[in-house]
Tab-separated table of C-alpha atoms in Angstrom:
chain	number	residue	atom	x	y	z
R	1	MET	CA	-0.033	0.224	-0.157
R	2	SER	CA	0.954	3.711	-1.081
R	3	LEU	CA	0.699	6.339	1.587
R	4	VAL	CA	0.897	9.830	0.542
R	5	SER	CA	2.041	12.081	3.317
R	6	PRO	CA	3.465	16.069	3.115
R	7	GLU	CA	6.973	14.271	2.679
R	8	GLY	CA	6.026	12.258	-0.314
R	9	VAL	CA	4.749	8.784	-1.049
R	10	TYR	CA	5.474	5.556	0.852
R	11	THR	CA	5.082	2.093	0.520
R	12	TYR	CA	5.638	-0.258	3.363
R	13	SER	CA	6.701	-3.870	3.482
R	14	TRP	CA	6.679	-6.008	6.485
R	15	ASN	CA	8.534	-8.794	6.611
R	16	GLU	CA	6.115	-11.841	5.684
R	17	GLN	CA	7.853	-14.596	7.803
R	18	SER	CA	6.871	-12.055	10.931
R	19	LEU	CA	3.489	-14.122	11.777
R	20	GLY	CA	0.654	-12.436	13.770
R	21	LEU	CA	0.497	-9.305	11.782
R	22	ASN	CA	-3.391	-8.379	10.330
R	23	ASP	CA	-1.631	-6.738	7.096
R	24	TYR	CA	1.423	-6.926	5.760
R	25	GLU	CA	1.436	-3.463	3.463
R	26	ILE	CA	0.250	-0.733	5.989
R	27	VAL	CA	2.269	1.179	8.698
R	28	ASN	CA	0.458	0.261	11.456
R	29	PRO	CA	-0.596	-3.330	11.717
R	30	THR	CA	-1.898	-5.277	14.654
R	31	ALA	CA	0.485	-7.590	15.761
R	32	ARG	CA	-0.654	-10.897	17.791
R	33	PRO	CA	1.869	-13.261	17.677
R	34	PHE	CA	1.703	-16.123	20.347
R	35	GLU	CA	5.561	-15.923	20.916
R	36	THR	CA	8.180	-13.140	20.953
R	37	THR	CA	8.583	-11.952	17.563
R	38	ILE	CA	11.083	-9.917	15.616
R	39	TYR	CA	9.324	-7.741	12.727
R	40	GLN	CA	11.219	-6.131	9.833
R	41	LEU	CA	9.700	-3.170	8.072
R	42	MET	CA	10.707	-1.949	4.741
R	43	VAL	CA	9.910	1.564	3.947
R	44	THR	CA	10.393	2.800	0.468
R	45	ASP	CA	9.869	6.265	-0.828
R	46	GLU	CA	8.676	7.468	-4.520
R	47	PHE	CA	12.239	7.232	-5.437
R	48	GLY	CA	13.343	4.265	-4.788
R	49	CYS	CA	15.163	4.580	-1.544
R	50	SER	CA	14.292	2.307	1.413
R	51	VAL	CA	15.143	2.369	4.796
R	52	LEU	CA	14.752	-0.999	7.142
R	53	ASP	CA	13.933	-1.109	10.399
R	54	THR	CA	13.193	-3.920	13.105
R	55	ALA	CA	10.764	-3.745	16.549
R	56	ILE	CA	10.569	-6.672	18.548
R	57	VAL	CA	7.373	-7.811	20.214
R	58	ASN	CA	7.925	-9.803	23.510
R	59	VAL	CA	5.253	-12.062	24.732
R	60	ILE	CA	5.239	-13.024	28.314
R	61	PRO	CA	3.420	-15.956	28.956
R	62	GLU	CA	0.549	-15.939	31.613
R	63	PRO	CA	1.036	-18.880	34.216
R	64	PHE	CA	-1.569	-21.496	34.163
R	65	LEU	CA	-1.885	-24.746	35.719
R	66	LEU	CA	-4.079	-26.878	33.790
R	67	VAL	CA	-5.035	-30.639	34.680
R	68	PRO	CA	-6.731	-33.427	32.192
R	69	ASN	CA	-9.937	-35.222	33.649
R	70	ALA	CA	-8.821	-38.650	32.428
R	71	PHE	CA	-5.954	-41.147	31.290
R	72	THR	CA	-5.258	-44.145	29.977
R	73	PRO	CA	-2.232	-46.068	31.655
R	74	ASN	CA	-1.848	-48.915	29.311
R	75	PHE	CA	1.575	-48.137	28.392
R	76	ASP	CA	1.099	-46.998	24.578
R	77	GLY	CA	2.768	-44.042	25.031
R	78	THR	CA	-0.235	-42.076	24.844
R	79	ASN	CA	-1.831	-40.449	28.183
R	80	ASP	CA	0.301	-43.106	30.042
R	81	TYR	CA	0.751	-40.678	33.005
R	82	PHE	CA	-1.460	-38.103	35.026
R	83	TYR	CA	0.545	-34.860	35.575
R	84	PRO	CA	-0.560	-31.105	35.316
R	85	ILE	CA	0.545	-28.984	32.498
R	86	HIS	CA	1.902	-25.555	33.939
R	87	SER	CA	3.799	-22.180	33.260
R	88	LYS	CA	5.217	-20.115	35.830
R	89	VAL	CA	4.965	-22.798	38.732
R	90	THR	CA	7.708	-22.639	41.135
R	91	SER	CA	6.345	-24.926	43.569
R	92	ILE	CA	4.014	-27.974	43.778
R	93	ASP	CA	2.707	-30.360	46.382
R	94	TRP	CA	0.529	-32.929	44.331
R	95	LYS	CA	-1.123	-35.817	45.702
R	96	VAL	CA	-3.665	-38.467	44.346
R	97	PHE	CA	-6.657	-39.987	46.049
R	98	ASP	CA	-8.771	-42.973	45.921
R	99	ARG	CA	-12.327	-42.684	46.518
R	100	TRP	CA	-11.529	-43.862	50.157
R	101	GLY	CA	-9.205	-41.359	50.920
R	102	GLU	CA	-5.905	-43.573	50.442
R	103	MET	CA	-3.072	-41.543	48.908
R	104	LEU	CA	-1.712	-43.395	46.002
R	105	TYR	CA	0.477	-40.725	44.646
R	106	GLU	CA	2.423	-37.771	45.809
R	107	THR	CA	5.416	-35.466	44.562
R	108	ASN	CA	6.580	-32.123	45.193
R	109	ASP	CA	8.646	-32.252	41.808
R	110	LEU	CA	7.837	-29.783	39.042
R	111	ASN	CA	9.182	-32.197	36.403
R	112	ALA	CA	7.797	-35.670	37.693
R	113	GLN	CA	6.662	-37.952	35.125
R	114	GLY	CA	3.306	-38.435	37.052
R	115	TRP	CA	0.939	-40.888	38.408
R	116	ASP	CA	1.361	-44.212	36.338
R	117	GLY	CA	-2.164	-45.480	37.762
R	118	THR	CA	-1.046	-47.734	40.120
R	119	ASN	CA	-1.369	-48.798	43.603
R	120	ASP	CA	1.287	-50.339	45.442
R	121	GLY	CA	2.963	-51.330	42.120
R	122	GLU	CA	-0.127	-53.032	40.926
R	123	PRO	CA	-2.492	-51.356	38.256
R	124	ALA	CA	-5.153	-49.476	40.233
R	125	ALA	CA	-9.059	-50.384	39.456
R	126	LEU	CA	-10.695	-48.255	36.524
R	127	GLY	CA	-12.548	-45.566	38.167
R	128	VAL	CA	-12.448	-41.776	39.470
R	129	TYR	CA	-9.609	-40.586	41.461
R	130	LEU	CA	-9.618	-37.314	43.547
R	131	TYR	CA	-6.465	-34.948	43.417
R	132	GLN	CA	-5.426	-32.081	45.168
R	133	ILE	CA	-2.537	-29.825	43.879
R	134	ASN	CA	-1.025	-26.709	46.189
R	135	TYR	CA	1.203	-24.581	43.968
R	136	GLN	CA	2.757	-21.233	43.574
R	137	TYR	CA	3.466	-19.139	40.631
R	138	ASP	CA	6.523	-17.209	40.132
R	139	GLY	CA	6.668	-14.059	42.120
R	140	GLU	CA	3.929	-14.921	44.203
R	141	ASP	CA	3.715	-15.461	47.703
R	142	GLU	CA	-0.021	-17.065	48.009
R	143	ILE	CA	-0.298	-20.900	47.624
R	144	ARG	CA	-3.209	-21.633	45.777
R	145	ILE	CA	-5.389	-25.129	45.957
R	146	GLU	CA	-6.525	-27.041	42.897
R	147	ARG	CA	-8.791	-29.915	43.607
R	148	GLY	CA	-10.639	-32.181	41.128
R	149	ASP	CA	-10.926	-35.482	39.721
R	150	VAL	CA	-9.694	-37.603	37.285
R	151	THR	CA	-10.921	-40.985	35.484
R	152	LEU	CA	-8.235	-43.588	34.776
R	153	VAL	CA	-9.388	-45.798	31.777
R	154	ARG	CA	-7.295	-48.499	30.312
């Protein structure tokens, strides 16, 4: 797109490898990248003179903790372990209980593989299990608590 201004006519061209722009040929596109992205803009005047400039849009992901509601510990390589998915969690105390309140799994390891669906080394019965996760986000003093259930399916 060419833009006429008091100083002349300019053409704007954003680097097309920079994903997340709503338009690559305007001076002020909206950027919505999913990750930190470097954008390059080439501005060319009516005489063919060009200048290149760079802008960096830093994306800082929000902290989160997501807990699946089912898993299939049949050791086929898919969904074999029950574990929370998280970002910016700095501490965790995570427990899994059967329906009678017996604790089957506990960890404080943020990188733990997860519960493998066993109870004392034996496959746990199909059904619903309860969990409680106490955790903290980076830079926060508050201890958050997530409780819920997960279905074990084989």
